[in-house]
mmCIF file with all atom_site columns, C-alpha atoms in Angstrom:
data_model
loop_
_atom_site.group_PDB
_atom_site.id
_atom_site.type_symbol
_atom_site.label_atom_id
_atom_site.label_alt_id
_atom_site.label_comp_id
_atom_site.label_asym_id
_atom_site.label_entity_id
_atom_site.label_seq_id
_atom_site.pdbx_PDB_ins_code
_atom_site.Cartn_x
_atom_site.Cartn_y
_atom_site.Cartn_z
_atom_site.occupancy
_atom_site.B_iso_or_equiv
_atom_site.pdbx_formal_charge
_atom_site.auth_seq_id
_atom_site.auth_comp_id
_atom_site.auth_asym_id
_atom_site.auth_atom_id
_atom_site.pdbx_PDB_model_num
ATOM 1   C CA . MET A 1 1   ? 57.355 -34.208 82.860 1.00 43.00 ? 10  MET A CA 1
ATOM 2   C CA . ALA A 1 2   ? 59.866 -31.391 82.613 1.00 58.00 ? 11  ALA A CA 1
ATOM 3   C CA . ALA A 1 3   ? 59.246 -28.290 84.656 1.00 72.00 ? 12  ALA A CA 1
ATOM 4   C CA . GLY A 1 4   ? 60.455 -24.742 84.764 1.00 90.00 ? 13  GLY A CA 1
ATOM 5   C CA . CYS A 1 5   ? 61.670 -22.255 82.237 1.00 93.00 ? 14  CYS A CA 1
ATOM 6   C CA . VAL A 1 6   ? 65.018 -22.062 80.465 1.00 96.00 ? 15  VAL A CA 1
ATOM 7   C CA . LEU A 1 7   ? 66.599 -19.198 78.530 1.00 96.00 ? 16  LEU A CA 1
ATOM 8   C CA . ARG A 1 8   ? 68.301 -20.738 75.481 1.00 97.00 ? 17  ARG A CA 1
ATOM 9   C CA . VAL A 1 9   ? 70.916 -18.631 73.694 1.00 97.00 ? 18  VAL A CA 1
ATOM 10  C CA . SER A 1 10  ? 73.009 -19.532 70.654 1.00 97.00 ? 19  SER A CA 1
ATOM 11  C CA . GLY A 1 11  ? 74.830 -18.394 67.555 1.00 97.00 ? 20  GLY A CA 1
ATOM 12  C CA . ALA A 1 12  ? 77.146 -19.877 64.935 1.00 96.00 ? 21  ALA A CA 1
ATOM 13  C CA . ALA A 1 13  ? 79.836 -17.303 65.745 1.00 97.00 ? 22  ALA A CA 1
ATOM 14  C CA . PHE A 1 14  ? 78.927 -16.837 69.439 1.00 97.00 ? 23  PHE A CA 1
ATOM 15  C CA . LYS A 1 15  ? 82.046 -17.139 71.594 1.00 97.00 ? 24  LYS A CA 1
ATOM 16  C CA . VAL A 1 16  ? 80.292 -18.788 74.508 1.00 97.00 ? 25  VAL A CA 1
ATOM 17  C CA . ASP A 1 17  ? 83.427 -19.351 76.633 1.00 97.00 ? 26  ASP A CA 1
ATOM 18  C CA . GLU A 1 18  ? 84.573 -15.738 76.262 1.00 97.00 ? 27  GLU A CA 1
ATOM 19  C CA . PHE A 1 19  ? 81.159 -14.442 77.305 1.00 97.00 ? 28  PHE A CA 1
ATOM 20  C CA . LEU A 1 20  ? 80.791 -16.760 80.296 1.00 97.00 ? 29  LEU A CA 1
ATOM 21  C CA . ALA A 1 21  ? 84.346 -16.066 81.517 1.00 97.00 ? 30  ALA A CA 1
ATOM 22  C CA . VAL A 1 22  ? 83.264 -12.548 82.491 1.00 96.00 ? 31  VAL A CA 1
ATOM 23  C CA . SER A 1 23  ? 79.622 -13.245 83.381 1.00 96.00 ? 32  SER A CA 1
ATOM 24  C CA . ASP A 1 24  ? 77.827 -14.049 86.625 1.00 95.00 ? 33  ASP A CA 1
ATOM 25  C CA . LEU A 1 25  ? 75.217 -16.083 84.737 1.00 96.00 ? 34  LEU A CA 1
ATOM 26  C CA . LYS A 1 26  ? 75.277 -19.798 85.632 1.00 95.00 ? 35  LYS A CA 1
ATOM 27  C CA . PRO A 1 27  ? 74.126 -21.983 82.730 1.00 97.00 ? 36  PRO A CA 1
ATOM 28  C CA . CYS A 1 28  ? 72.921 -25.547 83.248 1.00 96.00 ? 37  CYS A CA 1
ATOM 29  C CA . LYS A 1 29  ? 74.245 -26.611 79.826 1.00 96.00 ? 38  LYS A CA 1
ATOM 30  C CA . ILE A 1 30  ? 76.935 -25.242 77.479 1.00 97.00 ? 39  ILE A CA 1
ATOM 31  C CA . TRP A 1 31  ? 77.749 -26.387 73.954 1.00 97.00 ? 40  TRP A CA 1
ATOM 32  C CA . ARG A 1 32  ? 80.275 -25.343 71.314 1.00 97.00 ? 41  ARG A CA 1
ATOM 33  C CA . VAL A 1 33  ? 80.430 -25.491 67.517 1.00 96.00 ? 42  VAL A CA 1
ATOM 34  C CA . GLY A 1 34  ? 81.671 -28.892 66.371 1.00 95.00 ? 43  GLY A CA 1
ATOM 35  C CA . GLU A 1 35  ? 81.085 -30.738 69.645 1.00 95.00 ? 44  GLU A CA 1
ATOM 36  C CA . PRO A 1 36  ? 79.679 -34.218 69.081 1.00 94.00 ? 45  PRO A CA 1
ATOM 37  C CA . ARG A 1 37  ? 76.144 -35.182 70.097 1.00 92.00 ? 46  ARG A CA 1
ATOM 38  C CA . ILE A 1 38  ? 74.667 -38.613 70.700 1.00 91.00 ? 47  ILE A CA 1
ATOM 39  C CA . LYS A 1 39  ? 72.880 -39.885 67.561 1.00 94.00 ? 48  LYS A CA 1
ATOM 40  C CA . LYS A 1 40  ? 72.912 -36.393 66.005 1.00 94.00 ? 49  LYS A CA 1
ATOM 41  C CA . PRO A 1 41  ? 75.346 -34.369 63.913 1.00 95.00 ? 50  PRO A CA 1
ATOM 42  C CA . PRO A 1 42  ? 77.823 -32.128 65.766 1.00 95.00 ? 51  PRO A CA 1
ATOM 43  C CA . TYR A 1 43  ? 76.607 -28.742 66.974 1.00 95.00 ? 52  TYR A CA 1
ATOM 44  C CA . LEU A 1 44  ? 76.500 -26.022 64.314 1.00 96.00 ? 53  LEU A CA 1
ATOM 45  C CA . TYR A 1 45  ? 75.979 -23.321 66.946 1.00 96.00 ? 54  TYR A CA 1
ATOM 46  C CA . ALA A 1 46  ? 77.554 -22.452 70.282 1.00 97.00 ? 55  ALA A CA 1
ATOM 47  C CA . GLY A 1 47  ? 75.347 -21.551 73.196 1.00 98.00 ? 56  GLY A CA 1
ATOM 48  C CA . PHE A 1 48  ? 74.006 -22.299 76.614 1.00 98.00 ? 57  PHE A CA 1
ATOM 49  C CA . ASN A 1 49  ? 70.827 -22.953 78.561 1.00 97.00 ? 58  ASN A CA 1
ATOM 50  C CA . LEU A 1 50  ? 70.137 -20.837 81.613 1.00 96.00 ? 59  LEU A CA 1
ATOM 51  C CA . PRO A 1 51  ? 67.408 -21.811 84.090 1.00 96.00 ? 60  PRO A CA 1
ATOM 52  C CA . THR A 1 52  ? 65.041 -18.968 84.990 1.00 96.00 ? 61  THR A CA 1
ATOM 53  C CA . SER A 1 53  ? 62.541 -21.021 87.009 1.00 96.00 ? 62  SER A CA 1
ATOM 54  C CA . ASP A 1 54  ? 62.221 -24.522 88.415 1.00 94.00 ? 63  ASP A CA 1
ATOM 55  C CA . ALA A 1 55  ? 58.501 -24.188 89.184 1.00 93.00 ? 64  ALA A CA 1
ATOM 56  C CA . ASP A 1 56  ? 56.037 -26.748 87.872 1.00 88.00 ? 65  ASP A CA 1
ATOM 57  C CA . GLU A 1 57  ? 53.054 -24.422 87.399 1.00 88.00 ? 66  GLU A CA 1
ATOM 58  C CA . LEU A 1 58  ? 53.004 -21.893 84.550 1.00 87.00 ? 67  LEU A CA 1
ATOM 59  C CA . ALA A 1 59  ? 51.958 -18.937 86.746 1.00 89.00 ? 68  ALA A CA 1
ATOM 60  C CA . ALA A 1 60  ? 54.929 -19.565 89.051 1.00 92.00 ? 69  ALA A CA 1
ATOM 61  C CA . GLU A 1 61  ? 57.283 -20.069 86.069 1.00 92.00 ? 70  GLU A CA 1
ATOM 62  C CA . ILE A 1 62  ? 56.176 -16.690 84.711 1.00 92.00 ? 71  ILE A CA 1
ATOM 63  C CA . ALA A 1 63  ? 56.600 -14.935 88.072 1.00 93.00 ? 72  ALA A CA 1
ATOM 64  C CA . ASP A 1 64  ? 60.049 -16.502 88.605 1.00 95.00 ? 73  ASP A CA 1
ATOM 65  C CA . THR A 1 65  ? 61.135 -15.620 85.067 1.00 95.00 ? 74  THR A CA 1
ATOM 66  C CA . ILE A 1 66  ? 59.994 -12.006 85.348 1.00 94.00 ? 75  ILE A CA 1
ATOM 67  C CA . HIS A 1 67  ? 61.987 -11.770 88.582 1.00 96.00 ? 76  HIS A CA 1
ATOM 68  C CA . PHE A 1 68  ? 65.030 -13.357 86.881 1.00 96.00 ? 77  PHE A CA 1
ATOM 69  C CA . LEU A 1 69  ? 64.826 -10.991 83.904 1.00 95.00 ? 78  LEU A CA 1
ATOM 70  C CA . THR A 1 70  ? 64.501 -7.975  86.205 1.00 95.00 ? 79  THR A CA 1
ATOM 71  C CA . GLN A 1 71  ? 67.356 -9.022  88.489 1.00 97.00 ? 80  GLN A CA 1
ATOM 72  C CA . ASN A 1 72  ? 69.684 -9.811  85.564 1.00 97.00 ? 81  ASN A CA 1
ATOM 73  C CA . ARG A 1 73  ? 68.627 -7.030  83.190 1.00 96.00 ? 82  ARG A CA 1
ATOM 74  C CA . CYS A 1 74  ? 72.068 -5.464  82.722 1.00 96.00 ? 83  CYS A CA 1
ATOM 75  C CA . GLU A 1 75  ? 73.807 -8.768  82.076 1.00 97.00 ? 84  GLU A CA 1
ATOM 76  C CA . LEU A 1 76  ? 71.073 -9.924  79.702 1.00 97.00 ? 85  LEU A CA 1
ATOM 77  C CA . LEU A 1 77  ? 71.335 -6.662  77.753 1.00 97.00 ? 86  LEU A CA 1
ATOM 78  C CA . ARG A 1 78  ? 75.092 -7.225  77.507 1.00 97.00 ? 87  ARG A CA 1
ATOM 79  C CA . LEU A 1 79  ? 74.430 -10.786 76.333 1.00 97.00 ? 88  LEU A CA 1
ATOM 80  C CA . ARG A 1 80  ? 71.950 -9.569  73.710 1.00 96.00 ? 89  ARG A CA 1
ATOM 81  C CA . GLY A 1 81  ? 74.590 -7.216  72.304 1.00 96.00 ? 90  GLY A CA 1
ATOM 82  C CA . THR A 1 82  ? 77.326 -9.857  72.161 1.00 97.00 ? 91  THR A CA 1
ATOM 83  C CA . PRO A 1 83  ? 78.720 -10.342 68.630 1.00 96.00 ? 92  PRO A CA 1
ATOM 84  C CA . GLY A 1 84  ? 77.742 -13.675 67.108 1.00 97.00 ? 93  GLY A CA 1
ATOM 85  C CA . LEU A 1 85  ? 74.641 -14.168 69.249 1.00 97.00 ? 94  LEU A CA 1
ATOM 86  C CA . GLU A 1 86  ? 71.698 -15.015 66.988 1.00 97.00 ? 95  GLU A CA 1
ATOM 87  C CA . GLU A 1 87  ? 68.977 -16.355 69.260 1.00 96.00 ? 96  GLU A CA 1
ATOM 88  C CA . MET A 1 88  ? 67.593 -15.800 72.759 1.00 96.00 ? 97  MET A CA 1
ATOM 89  C CA . VAL A 1 89  ? 64.485 -17.879 73.530 1.00 94.00 ? 98  VAL A CA 1
ATOM 90  C CA . LEU A 1 90  ? 62.505 -18.423 76.726 1.00 93.00 ? 99  LEU A CA 1
ATOM 91  C CA . ASP A 1 91  ? 61.355 -22.050 76.799 1.00 91.00 ? 100 ASP A CA 1
ATOM 92  C CA . PHE A 1 92  ? 58.487 -22.635 79.262 1.00 89.00 ? 101 PHE A CA 1
ATOM 93  C CA . ALA A 1 93  ? 57.442 -26.136 80.283 1.00 84.00 ? 102 ALA A CA 1
ATOM 94  C CA . ILE A 1 94  ? 53.661 -26.247 80.084 1.00 78.00 ? 103 ILE A CA 1
ATOM 95  C CA . SER A 1 95  ? 51.731 -29.293 81.230 1.00 74.00 ? 104 SER A CA 1
ATOM 96  C CA . ARG A 1 96  ? 49.518 -30.890 78.621 1.00 73.00 ? 105 ARG A CA 1
ATOM 97  C CA . ARG A 1 97  ? 45.857 -30.845 79.556 1.00 75.00 ? 106 ARG A CA 1
ATOM 98  C CA . ASN A 1 98  ? 43.203 -33.218 78.270 1.00 78.00 ? 107 ASN A CA 1
ATOM 99  C CA . VAL A 1 99  ? 41.305 -30.606 76.235 1.00 76.00 ? 108 VAL A CA 1
ATOM 100 C CA . GLU A 1 100 ? 40.505 -30.073 72.553 1.00 73.00 ? 109 GLU A CA 1
ATOM 101 C CA . ALA A 1 101 ? 42.641 -26.947 72.304 1.00 71.00 ? 110 ALA A CA 1
ATOM 102 C CA . GLN A 1 102 ? 45.143 -25.716 74.859 1.00 73.00 ? 111 GLN A CA 1
ATOM 103 C CA . PHE A 1 103 ? 45.854 -22.022 75.284 1.00 75.00 ? 112 PHE A CA 1
ATOM 104 C CA . ASP A 1 104 ? 48.011 -20.203 77.801 1.00 76.00 ? 113 ASP A CA 1
ATOM 105 C CA . ARG A 1 105 ? 48.502 -16.474 78.204 1.00 80.00 ? 114 ARG A CA 1
ATOM 106 C CA . PHE A 1 106 ? 51.575 -14.485 79.108 1.00 81.00 ? 115 PHE A CA 1
ATOM 107 C CA . PRO A 1 107 ? 51.572 -11.048 80.721 1.00 84.00 ? 116 PRO A CA 1
ATOM 108 C CA . ALA A 1 108 ? 52.307 -7.865  78.784 1.00 85.00 ? 117 ALA A CA 1
ATOM 109 C CA . GLU A 1 109 ? 55.605 -7.577  80.713 1.00 80.00 ? 118 GLU A CA 1
ATOM 110 C CA . PHE A 1 110 ? 57.087 -10.065 78.238 1.00 72.00 ? 119 PHE A CA 1
ATOM 111 C CA . VAL A 1 111 ? 56.345 -7.850  75.225 1.00 65.00 ? 120 VAL A CA 1
#
């Protein structure tokens, strides 16, 4: 089971290397347009994944991620305004429970 939360950012015209060259952010994965992938077509977008939490419980992932977003606010605002960036997504790992319907709530701080 995967754990934690990752900020995924990408864009077809995003110059990922130029952005990261002057950033303190430390991605766990970087990809570029045209790079090959195993058993898939080459990447159509450039981007990176940035860990915001390595917790294995959702409440801790949320707390860690809020702290990360607060601590890195200025750099994330700069990232958001970078030409070519099309997507910024927080991807939370949420354990599957043996229930008919699974719901999880996020605090208003994310809105």
